mmCIF file of C-alpha atoms in Angstrom:
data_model
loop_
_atom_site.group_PDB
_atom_site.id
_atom_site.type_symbol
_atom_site.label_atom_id
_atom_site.label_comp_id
_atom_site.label_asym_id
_atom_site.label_seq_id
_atom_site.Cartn_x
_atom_site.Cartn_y
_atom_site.Cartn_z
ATOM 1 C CA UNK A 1 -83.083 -230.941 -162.397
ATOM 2 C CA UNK A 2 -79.944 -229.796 -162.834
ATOM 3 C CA UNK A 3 -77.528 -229.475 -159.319
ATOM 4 C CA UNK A 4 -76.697 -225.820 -159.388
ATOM 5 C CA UNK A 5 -79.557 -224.221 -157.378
ATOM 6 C CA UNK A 6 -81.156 -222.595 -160.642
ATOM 7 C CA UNK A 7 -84.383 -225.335 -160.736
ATOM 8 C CA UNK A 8 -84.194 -225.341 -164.227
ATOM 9 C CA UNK A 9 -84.342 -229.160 -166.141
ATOM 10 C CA UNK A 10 -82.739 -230.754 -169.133
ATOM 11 C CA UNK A 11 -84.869 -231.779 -172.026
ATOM 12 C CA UNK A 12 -84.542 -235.419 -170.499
ATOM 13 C CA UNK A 13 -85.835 -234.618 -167.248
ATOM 14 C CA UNK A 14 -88.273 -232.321 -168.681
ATOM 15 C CA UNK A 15 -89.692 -235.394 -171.208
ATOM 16 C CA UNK A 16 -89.691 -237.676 -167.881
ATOM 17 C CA UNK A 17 -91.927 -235.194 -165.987
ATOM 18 C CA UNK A 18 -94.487 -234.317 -168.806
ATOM 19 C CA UNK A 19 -94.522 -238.133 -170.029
ATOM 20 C CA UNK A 20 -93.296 -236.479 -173.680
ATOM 21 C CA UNK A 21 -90.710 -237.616 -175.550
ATOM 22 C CA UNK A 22 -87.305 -235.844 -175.885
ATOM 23 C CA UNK A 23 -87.323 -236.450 -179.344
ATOM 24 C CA UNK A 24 -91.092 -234.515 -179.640
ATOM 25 C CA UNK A 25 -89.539 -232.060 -177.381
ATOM 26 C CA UNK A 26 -86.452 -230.791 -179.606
ATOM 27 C CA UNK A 27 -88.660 -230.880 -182.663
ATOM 28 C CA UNK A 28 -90.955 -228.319 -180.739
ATOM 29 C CA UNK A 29 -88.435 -226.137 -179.529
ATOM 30 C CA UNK A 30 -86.787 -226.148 -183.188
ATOM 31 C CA UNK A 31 -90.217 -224.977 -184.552
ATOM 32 C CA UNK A 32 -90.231 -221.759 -181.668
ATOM 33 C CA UNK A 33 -93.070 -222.926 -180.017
ATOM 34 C CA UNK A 34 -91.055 -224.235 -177.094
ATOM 35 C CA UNK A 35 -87.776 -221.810 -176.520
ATOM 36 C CA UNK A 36 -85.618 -222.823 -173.631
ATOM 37 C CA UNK A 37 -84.881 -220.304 -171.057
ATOM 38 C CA UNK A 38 -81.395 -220.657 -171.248
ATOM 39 C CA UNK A 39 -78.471 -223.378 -172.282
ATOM 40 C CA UNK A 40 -75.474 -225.202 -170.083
ATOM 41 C CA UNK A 41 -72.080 -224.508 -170.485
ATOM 42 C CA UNK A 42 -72.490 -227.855 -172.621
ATOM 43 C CA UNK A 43 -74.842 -226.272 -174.833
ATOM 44 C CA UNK A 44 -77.653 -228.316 -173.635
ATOM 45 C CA UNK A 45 -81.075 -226.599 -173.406
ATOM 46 C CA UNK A 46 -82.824 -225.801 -169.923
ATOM 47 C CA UNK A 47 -86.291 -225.339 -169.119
ATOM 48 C CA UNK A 48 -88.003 -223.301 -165.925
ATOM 49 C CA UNK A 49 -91.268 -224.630 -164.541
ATOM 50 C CA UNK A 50 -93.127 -221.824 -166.893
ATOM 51 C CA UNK A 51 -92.105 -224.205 -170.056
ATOM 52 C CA UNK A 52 -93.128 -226.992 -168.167
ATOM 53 C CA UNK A 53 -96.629 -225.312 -168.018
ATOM 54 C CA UNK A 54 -96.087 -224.132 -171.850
ATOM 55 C CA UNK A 55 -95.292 -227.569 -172.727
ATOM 56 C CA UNK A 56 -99.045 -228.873 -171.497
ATOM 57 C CA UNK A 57 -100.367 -226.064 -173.183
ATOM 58 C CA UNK A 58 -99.270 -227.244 -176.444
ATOM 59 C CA UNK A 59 -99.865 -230.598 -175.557
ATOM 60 C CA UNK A 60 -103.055 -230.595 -175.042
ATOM 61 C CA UNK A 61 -103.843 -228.099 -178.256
ATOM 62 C CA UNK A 62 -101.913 -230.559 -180.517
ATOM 63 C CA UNK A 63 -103.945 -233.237 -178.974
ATOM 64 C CA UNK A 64 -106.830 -231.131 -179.826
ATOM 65 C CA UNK A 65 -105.772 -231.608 -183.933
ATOM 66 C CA UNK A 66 -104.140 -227.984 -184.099
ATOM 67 C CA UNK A 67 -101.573 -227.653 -186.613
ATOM 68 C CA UNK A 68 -97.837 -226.022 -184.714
ATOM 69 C CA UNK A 69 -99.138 -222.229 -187.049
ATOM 70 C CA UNK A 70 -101.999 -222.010 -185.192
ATOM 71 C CA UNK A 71 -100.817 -223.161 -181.964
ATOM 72 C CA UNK A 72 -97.504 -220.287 -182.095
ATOM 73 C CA UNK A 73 -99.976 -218.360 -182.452
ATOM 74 C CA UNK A 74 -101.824 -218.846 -179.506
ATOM 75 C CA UNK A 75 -98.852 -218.949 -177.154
ATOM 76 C CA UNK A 76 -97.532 -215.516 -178.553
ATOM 77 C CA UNK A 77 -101.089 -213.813 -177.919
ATOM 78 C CA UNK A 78 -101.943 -213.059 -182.072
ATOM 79 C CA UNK A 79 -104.950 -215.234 -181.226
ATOM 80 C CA UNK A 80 -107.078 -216.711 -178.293
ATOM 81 C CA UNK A 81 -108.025 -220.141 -177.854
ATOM 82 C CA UNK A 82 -111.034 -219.270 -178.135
ATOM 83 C CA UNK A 83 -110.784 -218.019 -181.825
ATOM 84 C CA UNK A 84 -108.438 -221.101 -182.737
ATOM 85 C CA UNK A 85 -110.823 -223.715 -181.217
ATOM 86 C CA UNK A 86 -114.347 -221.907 -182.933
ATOM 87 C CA UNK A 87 -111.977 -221.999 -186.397
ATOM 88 C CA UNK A 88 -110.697 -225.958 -185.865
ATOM 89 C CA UNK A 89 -114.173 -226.644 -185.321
ATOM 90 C CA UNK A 90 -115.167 -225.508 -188.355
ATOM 91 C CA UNK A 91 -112.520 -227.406 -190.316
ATOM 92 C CA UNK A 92 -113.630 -230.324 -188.377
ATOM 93 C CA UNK A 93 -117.249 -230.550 -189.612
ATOM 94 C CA UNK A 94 -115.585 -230.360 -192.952
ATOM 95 C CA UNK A 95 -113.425 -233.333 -192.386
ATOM 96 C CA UNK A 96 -116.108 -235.548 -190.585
ATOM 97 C CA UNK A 97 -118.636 -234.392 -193.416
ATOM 98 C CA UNK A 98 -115.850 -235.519 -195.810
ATOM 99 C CA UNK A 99 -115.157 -239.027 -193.857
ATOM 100 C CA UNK A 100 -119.000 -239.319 -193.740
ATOM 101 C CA UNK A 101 -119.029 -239.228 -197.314
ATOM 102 C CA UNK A 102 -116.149 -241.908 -197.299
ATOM 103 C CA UNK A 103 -117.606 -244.170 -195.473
ATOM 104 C CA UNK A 104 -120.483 -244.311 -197.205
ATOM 105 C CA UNK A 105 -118.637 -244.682 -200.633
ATOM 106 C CA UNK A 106 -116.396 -247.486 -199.448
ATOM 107 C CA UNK A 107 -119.541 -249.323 -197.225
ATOM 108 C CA UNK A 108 -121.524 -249.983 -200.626
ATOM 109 C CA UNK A 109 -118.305 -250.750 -202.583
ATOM 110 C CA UNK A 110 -118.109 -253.633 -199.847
ATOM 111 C CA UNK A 111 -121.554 -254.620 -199.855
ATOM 112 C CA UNK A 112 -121.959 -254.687 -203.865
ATOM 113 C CA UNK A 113 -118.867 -256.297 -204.585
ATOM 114 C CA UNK A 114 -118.330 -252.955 -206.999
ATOM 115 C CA UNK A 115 -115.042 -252.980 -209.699
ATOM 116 C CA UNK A 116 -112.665 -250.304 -209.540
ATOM 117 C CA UNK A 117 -114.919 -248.417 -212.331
ATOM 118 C CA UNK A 118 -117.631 -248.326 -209.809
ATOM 119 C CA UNK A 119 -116.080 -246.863 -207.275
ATOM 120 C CA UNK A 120 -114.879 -244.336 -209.184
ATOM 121 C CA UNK A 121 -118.537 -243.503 -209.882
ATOM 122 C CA UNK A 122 -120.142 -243.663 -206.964
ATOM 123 C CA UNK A 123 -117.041 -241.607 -205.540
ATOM 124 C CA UNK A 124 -117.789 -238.542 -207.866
ATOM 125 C CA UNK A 125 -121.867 -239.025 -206.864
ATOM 126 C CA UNK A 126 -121.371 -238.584 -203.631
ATOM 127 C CA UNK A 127 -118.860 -235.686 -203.785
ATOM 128 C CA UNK A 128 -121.634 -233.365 -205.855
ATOM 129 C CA UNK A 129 -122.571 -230.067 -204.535
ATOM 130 C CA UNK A 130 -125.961 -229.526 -203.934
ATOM 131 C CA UNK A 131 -126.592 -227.633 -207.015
ATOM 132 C CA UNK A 132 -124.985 -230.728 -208.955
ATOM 133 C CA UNK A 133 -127.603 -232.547 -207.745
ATOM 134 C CA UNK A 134 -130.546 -230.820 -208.382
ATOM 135 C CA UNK A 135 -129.288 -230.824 -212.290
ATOM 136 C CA UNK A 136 -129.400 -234.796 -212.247
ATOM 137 C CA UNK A 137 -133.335 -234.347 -210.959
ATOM 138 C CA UNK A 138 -133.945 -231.508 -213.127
ATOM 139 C CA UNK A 139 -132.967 -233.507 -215.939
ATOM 140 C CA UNK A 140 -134.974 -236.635 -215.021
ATOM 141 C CA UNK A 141 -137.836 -235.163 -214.280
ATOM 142 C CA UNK A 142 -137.452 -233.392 -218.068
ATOM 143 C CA UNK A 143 -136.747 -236.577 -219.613
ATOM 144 C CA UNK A 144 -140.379 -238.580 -218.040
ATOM 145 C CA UNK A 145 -142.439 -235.371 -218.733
ATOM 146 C CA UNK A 146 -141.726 -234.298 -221.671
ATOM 147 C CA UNK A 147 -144.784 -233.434 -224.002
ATOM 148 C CA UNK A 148 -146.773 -235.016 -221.578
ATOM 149 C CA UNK A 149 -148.682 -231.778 -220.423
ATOM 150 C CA UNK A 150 -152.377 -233.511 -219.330
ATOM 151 C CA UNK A 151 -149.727 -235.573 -216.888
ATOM 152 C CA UNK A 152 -151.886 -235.071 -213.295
ATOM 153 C CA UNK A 153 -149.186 -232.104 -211.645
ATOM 154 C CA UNK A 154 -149.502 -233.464 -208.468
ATOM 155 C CA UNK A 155 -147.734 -236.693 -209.559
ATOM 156 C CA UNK A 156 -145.124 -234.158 -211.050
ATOM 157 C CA UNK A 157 -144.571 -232.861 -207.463
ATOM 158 C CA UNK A 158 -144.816 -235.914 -205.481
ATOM 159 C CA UNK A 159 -141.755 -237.315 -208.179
ATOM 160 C CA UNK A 160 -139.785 -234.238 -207.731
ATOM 161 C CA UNK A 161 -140.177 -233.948 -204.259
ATOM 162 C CA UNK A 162 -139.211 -237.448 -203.706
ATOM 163 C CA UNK A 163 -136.090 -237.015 -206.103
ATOM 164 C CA UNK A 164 -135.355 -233.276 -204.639
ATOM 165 C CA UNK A 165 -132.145 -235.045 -203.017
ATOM 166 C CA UNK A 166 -131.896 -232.184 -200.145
ATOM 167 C CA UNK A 167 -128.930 -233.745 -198.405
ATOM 168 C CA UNK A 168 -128.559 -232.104 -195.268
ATOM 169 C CA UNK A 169 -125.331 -230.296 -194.481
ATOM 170 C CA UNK A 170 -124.241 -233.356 -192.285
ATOM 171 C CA UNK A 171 -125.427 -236.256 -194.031
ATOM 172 C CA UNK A 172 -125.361 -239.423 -192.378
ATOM 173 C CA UNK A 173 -123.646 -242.364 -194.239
ATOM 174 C CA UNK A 174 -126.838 -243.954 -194.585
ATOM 175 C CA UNK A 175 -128.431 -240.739 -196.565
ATOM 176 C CA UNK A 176 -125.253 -240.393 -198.555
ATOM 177 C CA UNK A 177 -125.059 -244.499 -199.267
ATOM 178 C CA UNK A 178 -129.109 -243.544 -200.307
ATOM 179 C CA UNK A 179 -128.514 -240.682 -202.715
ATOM 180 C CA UNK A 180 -125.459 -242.582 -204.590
ATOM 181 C CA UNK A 181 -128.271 -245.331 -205.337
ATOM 182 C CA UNK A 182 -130.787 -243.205 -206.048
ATOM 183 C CA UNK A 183 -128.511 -240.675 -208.187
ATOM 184 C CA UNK A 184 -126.998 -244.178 -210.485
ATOM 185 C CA UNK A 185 -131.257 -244.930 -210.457
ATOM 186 C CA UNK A 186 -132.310 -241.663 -212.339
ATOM 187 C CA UNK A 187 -129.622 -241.859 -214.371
ATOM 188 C CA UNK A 188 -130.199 -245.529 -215.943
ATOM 189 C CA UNK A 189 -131.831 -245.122 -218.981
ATOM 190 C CA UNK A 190 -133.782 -248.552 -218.304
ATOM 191 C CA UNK A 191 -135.533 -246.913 -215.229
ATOM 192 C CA UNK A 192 -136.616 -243.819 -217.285
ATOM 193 C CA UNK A 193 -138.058 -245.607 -219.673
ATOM 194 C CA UNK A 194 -140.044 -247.411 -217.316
ATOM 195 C CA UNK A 195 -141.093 -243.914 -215.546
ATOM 196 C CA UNK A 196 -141.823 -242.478 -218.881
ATOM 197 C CA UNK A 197 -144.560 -245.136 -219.796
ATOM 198 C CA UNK A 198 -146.058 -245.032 -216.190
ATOM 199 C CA UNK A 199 -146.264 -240.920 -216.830
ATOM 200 C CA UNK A 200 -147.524 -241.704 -220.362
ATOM 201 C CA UNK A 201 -150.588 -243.824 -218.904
ATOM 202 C CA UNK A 202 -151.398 -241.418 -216.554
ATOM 203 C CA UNK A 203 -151.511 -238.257 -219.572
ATOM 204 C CA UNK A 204 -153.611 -240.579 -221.954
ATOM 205 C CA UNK A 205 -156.580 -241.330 -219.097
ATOM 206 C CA UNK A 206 -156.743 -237.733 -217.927
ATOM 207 C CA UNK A 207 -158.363 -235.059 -220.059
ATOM 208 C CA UNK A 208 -158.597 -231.531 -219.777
ATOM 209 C CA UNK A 209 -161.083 -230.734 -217.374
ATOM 210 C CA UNK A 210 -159.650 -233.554 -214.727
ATOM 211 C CA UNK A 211 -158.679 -231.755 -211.630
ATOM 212 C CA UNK A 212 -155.265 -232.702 -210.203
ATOM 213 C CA UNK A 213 -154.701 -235.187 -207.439
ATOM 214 C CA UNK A 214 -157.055 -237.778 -209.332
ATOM 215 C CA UNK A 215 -154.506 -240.496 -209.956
ATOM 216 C CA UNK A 216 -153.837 -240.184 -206.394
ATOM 217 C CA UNK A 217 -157.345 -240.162 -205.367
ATOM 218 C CA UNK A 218 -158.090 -243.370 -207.240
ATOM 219 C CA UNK A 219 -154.663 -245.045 -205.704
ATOM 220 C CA UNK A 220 -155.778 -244.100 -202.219
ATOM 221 C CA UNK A 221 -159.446 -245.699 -202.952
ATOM 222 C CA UNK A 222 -157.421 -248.687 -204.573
ATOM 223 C CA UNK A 223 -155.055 -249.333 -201.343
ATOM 224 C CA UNK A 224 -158.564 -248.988 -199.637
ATOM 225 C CA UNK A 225 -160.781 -251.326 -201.182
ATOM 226 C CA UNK A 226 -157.617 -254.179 -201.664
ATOM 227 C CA UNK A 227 -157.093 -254.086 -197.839
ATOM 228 C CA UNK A 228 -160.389 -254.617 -196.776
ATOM 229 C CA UNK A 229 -160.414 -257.866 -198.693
ATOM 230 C CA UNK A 230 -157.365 -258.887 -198.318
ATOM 231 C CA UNK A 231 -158.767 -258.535 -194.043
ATOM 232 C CA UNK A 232 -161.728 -260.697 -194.853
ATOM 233 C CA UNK A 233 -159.424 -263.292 -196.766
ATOM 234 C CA UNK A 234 -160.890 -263.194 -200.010
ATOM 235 C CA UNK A 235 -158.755 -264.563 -202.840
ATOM 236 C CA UNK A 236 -158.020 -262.244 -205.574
ATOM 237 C CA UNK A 237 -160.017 -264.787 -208.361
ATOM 238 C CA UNK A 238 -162.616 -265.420 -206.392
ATOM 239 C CA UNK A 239 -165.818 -264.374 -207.591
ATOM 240 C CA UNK A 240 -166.593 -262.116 -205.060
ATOM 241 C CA UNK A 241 -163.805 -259.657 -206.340
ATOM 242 C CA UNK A 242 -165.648 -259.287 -209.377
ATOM 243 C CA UNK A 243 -168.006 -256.478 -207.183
ATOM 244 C CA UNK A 244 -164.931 -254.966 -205.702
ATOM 245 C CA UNK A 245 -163.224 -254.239 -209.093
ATOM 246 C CA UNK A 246 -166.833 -253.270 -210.399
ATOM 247 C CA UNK A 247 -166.569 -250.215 -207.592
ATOM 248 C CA UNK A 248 -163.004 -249.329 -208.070
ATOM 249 C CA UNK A 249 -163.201 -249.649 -212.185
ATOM 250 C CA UNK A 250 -166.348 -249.433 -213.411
ATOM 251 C CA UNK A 251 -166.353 -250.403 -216.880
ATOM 252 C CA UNK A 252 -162.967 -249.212 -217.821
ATOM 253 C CA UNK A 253 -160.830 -252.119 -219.831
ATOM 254 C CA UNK A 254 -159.746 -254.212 -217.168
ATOM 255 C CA UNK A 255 -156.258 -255.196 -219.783
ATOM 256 C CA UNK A 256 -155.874 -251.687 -219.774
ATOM 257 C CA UNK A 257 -156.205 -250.972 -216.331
ATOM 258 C CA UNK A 258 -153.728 -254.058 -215.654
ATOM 259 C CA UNK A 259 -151.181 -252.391 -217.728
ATOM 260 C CA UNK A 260 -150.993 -249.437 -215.782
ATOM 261 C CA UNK A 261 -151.126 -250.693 -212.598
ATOM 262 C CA UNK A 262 -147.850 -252.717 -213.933
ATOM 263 C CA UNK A 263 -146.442 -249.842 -214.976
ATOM 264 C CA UNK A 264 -146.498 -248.269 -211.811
ATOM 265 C CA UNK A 265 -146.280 -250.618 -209.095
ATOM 266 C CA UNK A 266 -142.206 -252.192 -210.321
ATOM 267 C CA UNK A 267 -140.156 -252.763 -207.656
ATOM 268 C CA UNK A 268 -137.919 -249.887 -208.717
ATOM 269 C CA UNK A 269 -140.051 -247.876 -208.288
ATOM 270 C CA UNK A 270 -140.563 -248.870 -205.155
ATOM 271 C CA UNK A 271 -136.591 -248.565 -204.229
ATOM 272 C CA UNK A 272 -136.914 -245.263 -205.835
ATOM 273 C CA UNK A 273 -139.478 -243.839 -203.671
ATOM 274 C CA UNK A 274 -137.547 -245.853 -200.456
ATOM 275 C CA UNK A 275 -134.164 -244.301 -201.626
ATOM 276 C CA UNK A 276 -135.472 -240.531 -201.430
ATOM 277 C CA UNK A 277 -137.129 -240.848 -198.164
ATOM 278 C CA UNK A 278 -133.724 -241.977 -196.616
ATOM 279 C CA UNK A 279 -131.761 -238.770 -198.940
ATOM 280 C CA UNK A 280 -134.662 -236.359 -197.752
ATOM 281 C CA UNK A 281 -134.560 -237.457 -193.982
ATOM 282 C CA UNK A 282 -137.886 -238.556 -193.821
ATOM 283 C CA UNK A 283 -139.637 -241.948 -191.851
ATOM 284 C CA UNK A 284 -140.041 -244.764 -194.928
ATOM 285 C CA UNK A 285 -143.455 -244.317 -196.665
ATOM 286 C CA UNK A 286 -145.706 -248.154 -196.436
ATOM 287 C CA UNK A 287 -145.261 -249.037 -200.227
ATOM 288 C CA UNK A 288 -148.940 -250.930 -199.800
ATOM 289 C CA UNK A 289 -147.087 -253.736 -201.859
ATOM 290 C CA UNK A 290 -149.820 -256.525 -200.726
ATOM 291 C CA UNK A 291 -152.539 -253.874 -201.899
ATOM 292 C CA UNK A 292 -151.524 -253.370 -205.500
ATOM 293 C CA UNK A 293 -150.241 -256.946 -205.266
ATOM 294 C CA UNK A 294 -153.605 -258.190 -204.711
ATOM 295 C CA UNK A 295 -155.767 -256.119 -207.797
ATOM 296 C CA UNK A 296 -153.241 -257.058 -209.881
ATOM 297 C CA UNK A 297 -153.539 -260.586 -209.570
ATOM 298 C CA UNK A 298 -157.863 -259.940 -209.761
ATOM 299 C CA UNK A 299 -157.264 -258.488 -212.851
ATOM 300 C CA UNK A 300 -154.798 -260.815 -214.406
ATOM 301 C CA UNK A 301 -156.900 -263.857 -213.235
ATOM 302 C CA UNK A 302 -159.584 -262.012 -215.304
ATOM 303 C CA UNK A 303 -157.726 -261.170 -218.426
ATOM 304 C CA UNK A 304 -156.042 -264.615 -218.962
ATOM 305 C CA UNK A 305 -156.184 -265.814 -222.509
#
């Protein structure tokens, strides 16, 4: 404080009672956020005890991530904090949102080992807009259907459920990390092809009159009948599974039938059914693995040769 009875301070003993640097402390009072009350006959600036206040003021907004526009502003009463804070708030979800998304990106680019090319790509996934998305779906789900109109429907809407991809407004990395795997899945041409033929099966065993939800009925009695035997311990060559495959199959061509069940049970699938319920928010489905596991080794023990 200087010794002339005023109480005002220099800029040094106004940075040593705030804890701010003088440095900091010119460069706000050169943007007009911070005006001294007066100078010295030196020229130096002085500061009352309302600047001091002032000075925590902006402090504590700058802390806060306001930019020196917005916090001018406030001090000169064209907005409240209030207005300011309910605004920066808003352009904070945006940034974390956008960080998420970073994260995300650059935690799978570690854990793959992915080239520069990658990146790139799963970069540009991750950044689509919602309506983006749904085209990548749409256009998958076009691609396996295709002239396959006897397909059972409610396998069409289980797969594009599943693939809907409704990223919530504030994804968490793990659902973005989910939907950049899952978005590089539907697009592989190796994986449609695969979904295609499973989709294929299913229109060639249905006919006209077949009410929907069939295929699902039958997997539901198949998940059934595998885990009770795989409870008693019964070996999936044994003889006794020759009953069990009697009630699930009747006399449908047990090559056939092994074909399908191929068809649909790849691990890819599996990841691809995983993948969504992580994009979609929902608790991991059992995959039954074991179950379809253990019918498919019955039927290839009695199809050998």
């Amino acid at each position: 404080m200087i010794d002339d009875g005023t109480g005002l301070l220099t800029i040094g003993e106004l940075a040593r009672a705030t804890g701010l640097t003088v440095r900091t402390i010119r460069y706000w009072s050169d943007e007009g956020v911070l005006a001294p009350v007066t100078r010295s006959d030196g020229g130096y600036r002085l500061y009352d005890a309302e600047c001091a206040a002032r000075l925590e003021l902006i402090r504590t907004l700058r802390e806060l991530g306001l930019g020196l526009v917005d916090v001018r502003k406030v001090l000169d009463g064209e907005r409240t904090v209030a207005e300011v804070a309910a605004a920066h708030v808003v352009a904070l979800d945006a940034q974390i949102s956008s960080l998420r998304v970073t994260r995300a990106v650059l935690s799978t680019v570690a854990r793959r080992g992915s080239t520069a090319e990658e990146m790139t790509l799963m970069n540009k996934l991750a950044r689509l807009s919602a309506a983006e998305r749904r085209r990548i779906v749409e256009d998958f789900m076009a691609e396996i259907f295709e002239g396959l109109d006897t397909a059972d429907p409610d396998i069409r809407t289980r797969l594009r459920f599943a693939g809907a991809a409704n990223l919530p407004a504030d994804p968490s990395p793990e659902q973005v990390d989910a939907w950049v795997e899952l978005a590089e899945l539907i697009q592989d041409p190796e994986f449609r092809a695969l979904m295609r033929r499973a989709i294929e099966f299913n229109a060639a065993d249905r006919g006209p009159d077949v009410p929907a939800g069939t295929s699902l009925w039958f997997m539901s009695r198949l998940i059934q009948l595998a885990g009770e035997a795989r409870r008693r311990g019964l070996a999936p060559a044994a003889p006794e599974a020759d009953g069990l495959l009697a009630g699930l199959l009747g006399d449908a061509d047990r090559a056939e039938v092994l074909k399908r069940l191929e068809a649909g049970t790849n691990l890819r699938l599996a990841r691809y059914r995983e993948l969504s319920a992580v994009v979609n928010g929902l608790e991991p489905q059992p995959s039954y693995e074991e179950e379809f596991a253990w019918v498919v080794a019955a039927l290839r023990a009695r199809t050998a040769g």
